[in-house]
Coordinates of C-alpha atoms in Angstrom, one line a residue:
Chain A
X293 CA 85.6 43.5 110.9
X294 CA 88.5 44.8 112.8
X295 CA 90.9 43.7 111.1
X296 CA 89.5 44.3 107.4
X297 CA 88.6 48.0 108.8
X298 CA 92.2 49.0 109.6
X299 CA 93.0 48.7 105.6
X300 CA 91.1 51.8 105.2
X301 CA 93.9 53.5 107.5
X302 CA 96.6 52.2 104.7
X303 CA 96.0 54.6 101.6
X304 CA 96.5 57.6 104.6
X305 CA 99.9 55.9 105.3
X306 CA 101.1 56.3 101.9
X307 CA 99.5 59.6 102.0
X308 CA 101.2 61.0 104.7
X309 CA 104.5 59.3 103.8
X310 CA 105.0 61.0 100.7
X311 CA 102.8 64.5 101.5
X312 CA 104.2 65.0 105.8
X313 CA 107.2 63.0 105.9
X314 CA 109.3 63.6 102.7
X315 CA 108.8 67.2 102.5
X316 CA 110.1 67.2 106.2
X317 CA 112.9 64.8 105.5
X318 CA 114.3 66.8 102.1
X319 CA 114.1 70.2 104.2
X320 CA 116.5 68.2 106.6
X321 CA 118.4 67.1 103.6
X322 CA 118.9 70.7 102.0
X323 CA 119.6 71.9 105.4
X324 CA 123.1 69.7 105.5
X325 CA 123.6 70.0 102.0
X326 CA 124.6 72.7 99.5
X327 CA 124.7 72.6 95.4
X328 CA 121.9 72.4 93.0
X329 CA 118.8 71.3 94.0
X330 CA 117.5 70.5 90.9
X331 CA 120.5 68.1 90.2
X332 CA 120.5 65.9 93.4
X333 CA 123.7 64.2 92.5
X334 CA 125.4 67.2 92.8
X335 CA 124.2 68.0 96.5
X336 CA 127.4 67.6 98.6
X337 CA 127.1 67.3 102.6
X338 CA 127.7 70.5 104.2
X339 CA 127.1 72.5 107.3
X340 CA 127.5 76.0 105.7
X341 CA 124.2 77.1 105.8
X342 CA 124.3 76.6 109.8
X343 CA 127.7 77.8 110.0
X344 CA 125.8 81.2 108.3
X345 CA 123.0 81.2 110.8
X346 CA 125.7 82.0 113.9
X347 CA 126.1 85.3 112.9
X348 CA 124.8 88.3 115.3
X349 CA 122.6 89.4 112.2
X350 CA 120.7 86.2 112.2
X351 CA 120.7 85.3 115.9
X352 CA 119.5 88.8 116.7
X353 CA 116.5 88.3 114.0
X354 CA 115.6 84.9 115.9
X355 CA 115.6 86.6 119.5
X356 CA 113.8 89.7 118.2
X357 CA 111.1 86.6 117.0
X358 CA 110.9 84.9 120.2
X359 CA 110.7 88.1 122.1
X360 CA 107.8 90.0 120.0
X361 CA 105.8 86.2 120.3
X362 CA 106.8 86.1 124.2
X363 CA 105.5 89.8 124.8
X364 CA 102.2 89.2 121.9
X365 CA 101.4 85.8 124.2
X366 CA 101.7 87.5 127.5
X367 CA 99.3 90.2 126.4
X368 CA 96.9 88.2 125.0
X369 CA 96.6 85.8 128.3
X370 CA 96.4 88.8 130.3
X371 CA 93.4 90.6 127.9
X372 CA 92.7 87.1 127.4
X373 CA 91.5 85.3 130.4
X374 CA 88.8 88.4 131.5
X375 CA 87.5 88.1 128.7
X376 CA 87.0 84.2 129.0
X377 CA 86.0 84.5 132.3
X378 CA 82.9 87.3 131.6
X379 CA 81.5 85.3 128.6
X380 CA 81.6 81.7 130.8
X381 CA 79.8 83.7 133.2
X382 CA 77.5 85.3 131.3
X383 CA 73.6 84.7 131.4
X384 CA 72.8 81.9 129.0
X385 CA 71.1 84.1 126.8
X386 CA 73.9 86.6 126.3
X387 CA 76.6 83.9 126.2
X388 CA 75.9 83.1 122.6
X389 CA 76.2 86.4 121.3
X390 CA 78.6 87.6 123.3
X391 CA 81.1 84.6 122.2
X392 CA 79.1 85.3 118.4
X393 CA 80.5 88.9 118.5
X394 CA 83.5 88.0 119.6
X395 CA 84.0 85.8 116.8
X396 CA 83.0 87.5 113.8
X397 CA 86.7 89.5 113.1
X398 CA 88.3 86.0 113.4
X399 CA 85.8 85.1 110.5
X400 CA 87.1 87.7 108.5
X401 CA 90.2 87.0 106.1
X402 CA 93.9 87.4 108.2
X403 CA 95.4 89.3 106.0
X404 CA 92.3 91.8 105.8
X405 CA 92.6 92.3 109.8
X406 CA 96.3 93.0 109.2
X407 CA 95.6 95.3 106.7
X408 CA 92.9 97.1 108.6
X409 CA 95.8 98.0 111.0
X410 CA 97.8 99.5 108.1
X411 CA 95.3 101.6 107.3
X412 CA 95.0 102.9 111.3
X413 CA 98.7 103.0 112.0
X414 CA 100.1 103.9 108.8
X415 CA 102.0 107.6 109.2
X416 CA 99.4 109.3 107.3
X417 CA 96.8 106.8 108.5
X418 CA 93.8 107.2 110.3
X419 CA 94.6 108.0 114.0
X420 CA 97.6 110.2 112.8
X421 CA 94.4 112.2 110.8
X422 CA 92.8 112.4 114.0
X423 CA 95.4 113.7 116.1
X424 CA 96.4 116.4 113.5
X425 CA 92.9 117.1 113.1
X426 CA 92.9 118.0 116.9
X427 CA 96.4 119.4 116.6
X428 CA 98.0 117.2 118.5
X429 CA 101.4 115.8 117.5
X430 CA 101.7 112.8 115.2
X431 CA 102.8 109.5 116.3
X432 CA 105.5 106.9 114.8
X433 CA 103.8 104.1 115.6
X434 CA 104.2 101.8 111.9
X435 CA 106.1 100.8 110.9
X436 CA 107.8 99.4 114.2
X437 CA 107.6 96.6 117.0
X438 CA 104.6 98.4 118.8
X439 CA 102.8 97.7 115.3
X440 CA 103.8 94.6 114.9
X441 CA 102.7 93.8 118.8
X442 CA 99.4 94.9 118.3
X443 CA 98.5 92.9 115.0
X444 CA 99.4 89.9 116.8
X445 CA 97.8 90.6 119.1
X446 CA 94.6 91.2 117.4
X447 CA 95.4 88.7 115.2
X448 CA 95.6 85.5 117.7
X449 CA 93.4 87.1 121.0
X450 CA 90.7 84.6 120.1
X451 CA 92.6 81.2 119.8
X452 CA 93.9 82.3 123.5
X453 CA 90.1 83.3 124.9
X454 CA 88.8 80.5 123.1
X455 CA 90.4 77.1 124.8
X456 CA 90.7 79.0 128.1
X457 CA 87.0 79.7 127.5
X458 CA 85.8 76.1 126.8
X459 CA 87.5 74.8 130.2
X460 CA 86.2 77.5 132.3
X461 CA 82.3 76.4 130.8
X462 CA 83.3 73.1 131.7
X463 CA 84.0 73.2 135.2
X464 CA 81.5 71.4 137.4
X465 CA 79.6 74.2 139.1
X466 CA 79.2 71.9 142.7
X467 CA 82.5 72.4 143.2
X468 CA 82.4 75.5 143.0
X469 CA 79.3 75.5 145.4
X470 CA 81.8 73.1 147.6
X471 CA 84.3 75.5 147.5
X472 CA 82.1 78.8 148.6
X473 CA 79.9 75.7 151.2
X474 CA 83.5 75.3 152.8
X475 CA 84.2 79.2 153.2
X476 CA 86.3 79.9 150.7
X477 CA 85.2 83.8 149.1
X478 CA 85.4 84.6 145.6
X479 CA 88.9 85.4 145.1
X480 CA 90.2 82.4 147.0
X481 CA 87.8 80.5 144.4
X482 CA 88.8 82.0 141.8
X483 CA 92.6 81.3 143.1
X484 CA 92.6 77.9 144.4
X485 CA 89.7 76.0 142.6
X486 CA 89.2 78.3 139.1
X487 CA 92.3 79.3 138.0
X488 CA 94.0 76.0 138.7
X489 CA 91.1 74.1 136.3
X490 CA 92.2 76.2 133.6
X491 CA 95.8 75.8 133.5
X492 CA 95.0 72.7 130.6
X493 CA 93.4 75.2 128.4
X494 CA 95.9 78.2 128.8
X495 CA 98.6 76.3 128.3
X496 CA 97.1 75.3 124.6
X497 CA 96.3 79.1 124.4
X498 CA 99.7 79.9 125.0
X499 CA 100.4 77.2 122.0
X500 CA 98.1 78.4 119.9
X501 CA 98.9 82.3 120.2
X502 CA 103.0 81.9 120.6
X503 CA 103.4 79.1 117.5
X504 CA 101.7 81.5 114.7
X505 CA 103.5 84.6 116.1
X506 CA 106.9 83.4 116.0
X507 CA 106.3 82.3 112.6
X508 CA 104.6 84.9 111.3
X509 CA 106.3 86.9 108.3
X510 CA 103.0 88.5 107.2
X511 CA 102.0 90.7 110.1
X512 CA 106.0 92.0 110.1
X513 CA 106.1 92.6 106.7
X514 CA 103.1 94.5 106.7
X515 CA 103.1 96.2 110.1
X516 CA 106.9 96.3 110.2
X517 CA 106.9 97.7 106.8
X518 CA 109.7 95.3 106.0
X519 CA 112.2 96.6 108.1
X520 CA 111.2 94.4 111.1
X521 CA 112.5 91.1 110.3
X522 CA 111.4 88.1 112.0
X523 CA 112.3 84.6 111.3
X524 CA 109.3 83.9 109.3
X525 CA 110.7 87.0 107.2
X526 CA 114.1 85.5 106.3
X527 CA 112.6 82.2 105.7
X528 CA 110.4 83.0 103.4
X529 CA 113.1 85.4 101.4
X530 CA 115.3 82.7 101.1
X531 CA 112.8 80.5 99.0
X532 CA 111.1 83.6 97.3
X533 CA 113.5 85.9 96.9
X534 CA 117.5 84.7 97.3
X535 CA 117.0 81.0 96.4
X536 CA 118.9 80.2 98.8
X537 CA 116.8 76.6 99.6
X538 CA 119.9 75.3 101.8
X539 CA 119.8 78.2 104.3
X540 CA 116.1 78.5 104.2
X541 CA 116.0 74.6 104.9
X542 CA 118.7 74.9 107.7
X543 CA 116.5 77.8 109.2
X544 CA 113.0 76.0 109.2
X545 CA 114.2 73.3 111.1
X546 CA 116.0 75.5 113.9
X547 CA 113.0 77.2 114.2
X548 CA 111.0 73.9 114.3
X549 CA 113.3 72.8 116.8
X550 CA 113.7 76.1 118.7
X551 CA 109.2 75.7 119.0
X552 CA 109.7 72.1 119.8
X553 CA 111.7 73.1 122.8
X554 CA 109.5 75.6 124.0
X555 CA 106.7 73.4 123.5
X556 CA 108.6 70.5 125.6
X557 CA 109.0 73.3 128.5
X558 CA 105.4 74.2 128.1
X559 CA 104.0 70.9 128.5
X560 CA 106.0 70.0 131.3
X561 CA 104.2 72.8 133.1
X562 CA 101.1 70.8 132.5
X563 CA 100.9 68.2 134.7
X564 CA 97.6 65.9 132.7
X565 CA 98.9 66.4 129.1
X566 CA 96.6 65.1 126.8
X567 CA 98.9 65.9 124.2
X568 CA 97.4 67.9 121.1
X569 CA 93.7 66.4 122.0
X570 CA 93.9 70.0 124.6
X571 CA 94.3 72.1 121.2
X572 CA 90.2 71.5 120.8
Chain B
X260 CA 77.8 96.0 141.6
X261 CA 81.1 97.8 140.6
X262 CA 82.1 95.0 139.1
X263 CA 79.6 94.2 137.1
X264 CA 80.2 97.9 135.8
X265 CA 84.1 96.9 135.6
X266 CA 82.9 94.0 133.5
X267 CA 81.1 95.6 131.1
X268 CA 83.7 98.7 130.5
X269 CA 86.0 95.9 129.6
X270 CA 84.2 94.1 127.5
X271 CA 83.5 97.0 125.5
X272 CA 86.7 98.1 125.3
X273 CA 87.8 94.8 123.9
X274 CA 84.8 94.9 121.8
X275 CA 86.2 98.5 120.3
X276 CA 89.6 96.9 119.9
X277 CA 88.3 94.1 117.7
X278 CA 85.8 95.7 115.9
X279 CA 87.2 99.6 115.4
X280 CA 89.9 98.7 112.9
X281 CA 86.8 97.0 110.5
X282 CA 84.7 99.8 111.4
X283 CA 87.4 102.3 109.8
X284 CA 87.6 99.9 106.4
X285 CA 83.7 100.2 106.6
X286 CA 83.4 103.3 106.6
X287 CA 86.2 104.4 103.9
X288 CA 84.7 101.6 101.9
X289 CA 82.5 104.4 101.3
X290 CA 84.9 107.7 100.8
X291 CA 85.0 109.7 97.9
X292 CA 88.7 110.9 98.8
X293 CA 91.4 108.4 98.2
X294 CA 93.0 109.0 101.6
X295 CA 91.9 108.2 105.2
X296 CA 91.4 110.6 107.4
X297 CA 89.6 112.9 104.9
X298 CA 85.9 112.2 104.0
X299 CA 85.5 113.5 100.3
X300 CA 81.6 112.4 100.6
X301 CA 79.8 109.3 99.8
X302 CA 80.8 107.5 96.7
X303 CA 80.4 103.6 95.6
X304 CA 83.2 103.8 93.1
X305 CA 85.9 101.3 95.1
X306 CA 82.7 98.5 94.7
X307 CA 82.7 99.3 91.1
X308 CA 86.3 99.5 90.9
X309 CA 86.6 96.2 93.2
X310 CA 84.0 94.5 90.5
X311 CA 85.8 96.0 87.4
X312 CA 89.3 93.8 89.2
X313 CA 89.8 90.9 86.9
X314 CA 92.6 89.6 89.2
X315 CA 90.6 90.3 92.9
X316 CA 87.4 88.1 90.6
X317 CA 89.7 85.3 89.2
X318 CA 91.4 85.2 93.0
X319 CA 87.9 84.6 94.5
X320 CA 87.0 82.1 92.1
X321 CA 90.3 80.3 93.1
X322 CA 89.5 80.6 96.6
X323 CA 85.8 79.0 96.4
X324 CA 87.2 76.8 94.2
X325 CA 89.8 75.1 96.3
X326 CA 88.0 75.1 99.4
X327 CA 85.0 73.2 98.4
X328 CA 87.1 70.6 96.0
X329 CA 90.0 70.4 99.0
X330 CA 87.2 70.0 101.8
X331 CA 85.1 67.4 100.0
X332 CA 88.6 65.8 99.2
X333 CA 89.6 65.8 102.7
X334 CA 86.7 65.3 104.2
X335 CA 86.3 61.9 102.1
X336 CA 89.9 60.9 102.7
X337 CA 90.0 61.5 106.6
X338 CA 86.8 59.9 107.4
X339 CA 87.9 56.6 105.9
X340 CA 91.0 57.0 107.4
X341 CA 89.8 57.5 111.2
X342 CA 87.6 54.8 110.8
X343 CA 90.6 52.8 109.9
X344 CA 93.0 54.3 112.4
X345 CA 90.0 53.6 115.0
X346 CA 90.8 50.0 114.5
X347 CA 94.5 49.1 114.3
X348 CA 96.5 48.4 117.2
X349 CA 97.7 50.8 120.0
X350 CA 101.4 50.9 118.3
X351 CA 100.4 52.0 114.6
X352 CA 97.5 54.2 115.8
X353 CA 99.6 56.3 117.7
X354 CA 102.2 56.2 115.1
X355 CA 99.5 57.0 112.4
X356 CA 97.9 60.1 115.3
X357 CA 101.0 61.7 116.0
X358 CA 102.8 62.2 112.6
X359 CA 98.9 63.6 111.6
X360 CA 99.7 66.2 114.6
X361 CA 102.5 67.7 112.5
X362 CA 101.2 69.7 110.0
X363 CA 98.5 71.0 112.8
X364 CA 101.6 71.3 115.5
X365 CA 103.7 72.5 112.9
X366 CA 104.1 76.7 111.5
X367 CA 102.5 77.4 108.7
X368 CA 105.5 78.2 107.4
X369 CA 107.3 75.3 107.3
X370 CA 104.3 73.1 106.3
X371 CA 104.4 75.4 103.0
X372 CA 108.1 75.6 102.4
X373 CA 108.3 71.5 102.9
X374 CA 105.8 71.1 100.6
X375 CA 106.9 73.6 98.1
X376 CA 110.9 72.0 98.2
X377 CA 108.9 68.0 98.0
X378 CA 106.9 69.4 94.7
X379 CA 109.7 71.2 93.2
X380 CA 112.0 68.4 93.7
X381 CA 109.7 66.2 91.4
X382 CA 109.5 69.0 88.8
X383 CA 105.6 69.5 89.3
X384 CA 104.9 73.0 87.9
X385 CA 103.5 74.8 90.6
X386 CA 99.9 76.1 90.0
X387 CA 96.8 75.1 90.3
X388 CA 97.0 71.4 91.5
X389 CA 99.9 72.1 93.7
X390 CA 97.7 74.2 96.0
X391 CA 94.6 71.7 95.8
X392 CA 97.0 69.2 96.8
X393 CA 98.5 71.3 99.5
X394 CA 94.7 72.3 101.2
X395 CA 94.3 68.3 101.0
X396 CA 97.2 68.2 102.8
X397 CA 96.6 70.2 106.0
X398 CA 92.7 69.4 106.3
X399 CA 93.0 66.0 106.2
X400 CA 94.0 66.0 110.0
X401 CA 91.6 68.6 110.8
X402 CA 88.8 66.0 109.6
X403 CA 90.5 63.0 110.9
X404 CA 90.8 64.7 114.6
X405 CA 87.0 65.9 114.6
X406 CA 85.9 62.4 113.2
X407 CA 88.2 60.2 115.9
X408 CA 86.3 61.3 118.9
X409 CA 82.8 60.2 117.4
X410 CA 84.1 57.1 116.7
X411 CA 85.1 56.2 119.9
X412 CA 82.1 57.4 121.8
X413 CA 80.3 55.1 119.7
X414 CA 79.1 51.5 120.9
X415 CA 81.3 49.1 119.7
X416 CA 78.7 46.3 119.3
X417 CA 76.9 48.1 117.2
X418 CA 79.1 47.4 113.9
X419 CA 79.4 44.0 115.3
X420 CA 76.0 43.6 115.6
X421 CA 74.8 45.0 112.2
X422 CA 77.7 42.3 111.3
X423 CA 75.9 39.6 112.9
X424 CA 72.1 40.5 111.7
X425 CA 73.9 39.5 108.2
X426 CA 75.2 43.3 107.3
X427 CA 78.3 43.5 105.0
X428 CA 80.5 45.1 105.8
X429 CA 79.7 48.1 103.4
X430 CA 76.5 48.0 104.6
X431 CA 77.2 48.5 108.0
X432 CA 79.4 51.6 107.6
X433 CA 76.8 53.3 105.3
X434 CA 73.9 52.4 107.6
X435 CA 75.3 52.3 110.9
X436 CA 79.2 53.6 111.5
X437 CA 78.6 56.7 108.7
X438 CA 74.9 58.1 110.5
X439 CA 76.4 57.5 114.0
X440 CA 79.5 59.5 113.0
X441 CA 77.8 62.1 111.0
X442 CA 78.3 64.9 113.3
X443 CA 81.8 65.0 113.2
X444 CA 82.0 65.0 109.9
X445 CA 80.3 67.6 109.1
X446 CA 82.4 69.3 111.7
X447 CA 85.6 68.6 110.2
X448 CA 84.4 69.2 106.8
X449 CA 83.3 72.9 107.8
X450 CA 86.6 73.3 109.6
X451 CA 88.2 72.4 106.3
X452 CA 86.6 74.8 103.8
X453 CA 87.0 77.6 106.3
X454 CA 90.7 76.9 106.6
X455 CA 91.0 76.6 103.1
X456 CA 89.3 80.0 102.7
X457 CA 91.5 81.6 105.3
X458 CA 94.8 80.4 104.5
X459 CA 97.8 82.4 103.6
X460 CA 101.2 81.5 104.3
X461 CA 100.9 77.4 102.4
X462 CA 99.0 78.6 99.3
X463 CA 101.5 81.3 99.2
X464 CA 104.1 79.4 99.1
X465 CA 103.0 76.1 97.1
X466 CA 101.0 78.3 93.9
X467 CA 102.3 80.2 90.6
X468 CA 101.8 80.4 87.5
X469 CA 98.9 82.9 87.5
X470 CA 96.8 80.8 89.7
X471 CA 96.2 83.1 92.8
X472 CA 93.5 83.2 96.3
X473 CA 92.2 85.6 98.2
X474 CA 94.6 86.2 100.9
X475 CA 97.4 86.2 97.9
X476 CA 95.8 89.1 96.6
X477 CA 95.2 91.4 99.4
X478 CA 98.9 90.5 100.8
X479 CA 100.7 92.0 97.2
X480 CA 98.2 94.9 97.4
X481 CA 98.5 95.7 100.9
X482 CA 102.3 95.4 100.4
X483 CA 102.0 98.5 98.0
X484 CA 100.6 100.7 100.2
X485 CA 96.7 101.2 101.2
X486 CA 94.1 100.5 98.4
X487 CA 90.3 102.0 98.9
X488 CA 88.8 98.8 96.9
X489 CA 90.2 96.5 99.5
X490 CA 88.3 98.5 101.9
X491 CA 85.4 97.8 99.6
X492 CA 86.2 94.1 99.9
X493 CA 86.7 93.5 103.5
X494 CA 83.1 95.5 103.5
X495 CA 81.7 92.6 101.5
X496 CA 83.6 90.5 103.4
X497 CA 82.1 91.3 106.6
X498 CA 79.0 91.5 105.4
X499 CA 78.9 87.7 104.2
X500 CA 80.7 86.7 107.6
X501 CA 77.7 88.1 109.8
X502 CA 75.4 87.0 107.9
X503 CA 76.7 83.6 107.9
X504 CA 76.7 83.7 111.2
X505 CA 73.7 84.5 112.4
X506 CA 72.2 81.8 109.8
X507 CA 74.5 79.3 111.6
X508 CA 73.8 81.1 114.7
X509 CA 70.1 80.5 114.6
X510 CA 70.2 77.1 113.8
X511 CA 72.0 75.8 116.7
X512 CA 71.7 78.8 118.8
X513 CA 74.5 77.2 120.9
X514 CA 77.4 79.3 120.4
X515 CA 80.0 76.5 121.0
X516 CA 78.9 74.9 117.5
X517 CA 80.8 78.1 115.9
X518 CA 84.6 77.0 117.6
X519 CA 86.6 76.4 114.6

């Protein structure tokens, strides 16, 4: 039985082979190549479109991406973890509808909740309406960073509270009990047993917030109002709009392997990786 | 006692932050006046005008369309495939699990462009098929990671035994491995059609001639500036989501069945 069963892994082999693997391995290829791409015998080896990359116009778009994700992640942990904390220790009865409500916007489309921040932020948008309705001066929030911020913010909020969340409700309550039995108040609970429990599951929130913000290019296109570039922005107007494949090539993988590092870093900080299994 | 009241201001105001943007659409869903900020009285004309959209209809059918053919594709696919991974060695199985990590581990963004440059390369027209295959591509380990764990939580002997009381093989895995199973299937089949539904940045990329989702859509709109029927869509929207929700909501009335 076992070994007839593993043939039914085999059609997935060639599946991934020719679906994961070769689109990864012609990025690479374009990346160190230049010519025409629909002519592969013409594709020459070549480190030009790196060689573009280190310029201060494209290492300054890369930092400005690592730094909006870095200050979006922070913010969420911090809004975050309260909020995970209040629905774990809700009554039973509330809990499901607390953590229902909570869910219902990340139900909604992503680009709708983007665009629901358009309409509020926008210069003639609806809290600029308000505050000349009250007289007050206008603000210049959109489009800028402080706009982009706060759609990822919104955006991604729930896949920090959510992880951090499932491993607070998982924690056995007798140690708690243990902990309080052995005179330990709340807050040196909450320090040295609670907070040390959930490291697992803010680390994946971390992940799982910081990984869709750096890449985004929707929420600073829209937000931004096209004038705050991020890396997901130049990728994607090298394959849309310049076809420029070779650049956008080289600059998928150094952002794959700029996230890779960070990812490395992170999960060094967690001491029982369980590799991607913590994700769930 | 204070914090109790602490607890509940916060949660409110979180509650405000998430929900006042969709409030706003809501409400100008229903606004004579074109812009925001000014309420020209009630009117219905953006649902009309949303309804009257041949593209915003065509994009929705797209959208339903995909998901449910990409989520019974995947969820076929990936079932068959854990059940296979289950069994081979330590060496391919981890092999096999962690190249399955990469489009999950992966940005969006490079999942799509790969994709994109791999179906280009072979001069296959993007469209239609080009985005079915794409959805395929990033549910299938969605399914195969919700499927794994029921697999190995199951009793091993229990295949074997079916085996032994003169099972076939197909029998066994329709009667016993399949049932056992069941729930994370169904799992990672849900987890696929609402990916499919929500996704952006891979359709995006790996789609053309005319052939066009939701998300598409709204994202070329919203790039042209503020449009009152996609207030009267993300109305609808919202409408369908709660709804949904409290169906799903009632049934298991344990709030950790709703985790994507």
């Amino acid at each position: 039985m076992k070994n007839k069963a593993k043939l039914l892994a085999y059609p997935y082999v060639v599946w991934i082979a020719i679906f994961i693997i070769v689109p990864l391995v012609l990025v690479l290829v374009y990346s160190f190549t230049e010519g025409n791409i629909h002519n592969p015998s013409s594709l020459t080896f070549s480190l030009k479109s790196y060689d573009k990359f280190f310029n201060i116009l494209y290492l300054n778009i890369l930092w400005k991406s690592f730094k909006l994700a870095f200050i979006s992640t922070f913010l969420c942990l911090i809004l975050g973890y309260p909020v995970a904390l209040i629905i774990s220790k809700a009554k039973a009865k509330y809990k499901g509808i607390l953590l229902l409500f909570f869910l219902v916007p990340i139900w909604m489309n992503f680009l709708l909740r983007t665009y629901a921040w358009m309409a509020i932020l926008s210069p003639n948008g609806f809290i600029n309406r308000l505050l000349q309705l009250i007289g007050l001066p206008t603000l210049a929030i959109m489009p800028g960073q402080t706009a982009v911020v706060i759609g990822m913010v919104y955006n991604f909020l729930p896949f920090m509270v959510l992880p951090i969340y499932t491993v607070l409700s998982k924690i056995d309550k007798n140690v708690l009990e243990a902990a309080m039995d052995l005179g330990a108040n709340k807050i040196i609970t909450f320090i040295k047993v609670i907070f040390p429990l959930t490291v697992p599951g803010i680390i994946s929130g971390i992940t799982m917030v910081f990984m869709p913000a750096v890449s985004t290019f929707v929420i600073s296109q829209l937000l931004g109002g096209g004038k705050e570039l991020l890396i997901g922005n130049l990728i994607e107007q090298q394959f849309t709009v310049q076809r420029d494949w070779h650049f956008g090539s080289a600059l998928s993988i150094i952002l794959m392997i700029m996230i890779l590092i960070s990812m490395a870093f992170m999960s060094k900080a967690d001491k029982d990786d369980e590799g991607g299994a913590a994700l769930w | 006692m204070v914090m109790k009241l602490i607890k509940k201001i916060y949660m409110s105001l979180i509650f405000l932050f998430l929900y006042a943007p969709i409030l706003v659409l809501v409400v100008f869903s229903f606004n004579e006046s074109k812009s925001r900020g000014q309420w020209g009285g009630f009117t219905l004309k953006w649902y009309a005008e949303l309804f009257r959209d041949r593209d915003i209809i065509k994009a929705l059918y797209y959208t339903f369309l995909v998901a449910l053919l990409s989520s019974i594709i995947s969820t076929i696919i990936g079932t068959f495939s854990a059940i296979g991974i289950h069994n081979m060695g330590l060496f391919g199985r981890k092999t096999i699990l962690n190249i399955n990590y990469l489009p999950v581990l992966n940005p969006d963004i490079v999942t799509g462009v790969a994709l994109m440059t791999l179906f280009v390369s072979i001069n296959l027209r993007l469209g239609f098929l080009t985005m079915l295959i794409s959805h395929v591509v990033f549910n299938i380990p969605y399914v195969i990671l919700s499927v794994l764990p029921k697999l190995r939580q199951m009793n091993k002997h229990m295949a074997e035994a079916a085996l032994d009381l003169g099972a076939t093989p197909f029998t066994a895995m329709k009667k016993v491995i399949i049932p056992e199973i069941m729930p994370g299937i169904i799992t990672g089949a849900l987890m696929a059609f609402t990916l499919s539904i929500d996704d952006f940045v891979i359709s995006f990329f790996n789609t053309g001639s005319g052939v066009t989702n939701l998300s598409i859509i709204i994202y070329s709109m919203a790039k042209r500036g503020v449009k009152p029927s996609i207030n009267a869509l993300s109305t609808l929207m919202l409408i369908t989501v709660v709804i949904l929700l409290l169906l799903i909501n009632k049934r298991t009335t344990k709030g950790d069945e709703l985790l994507p």
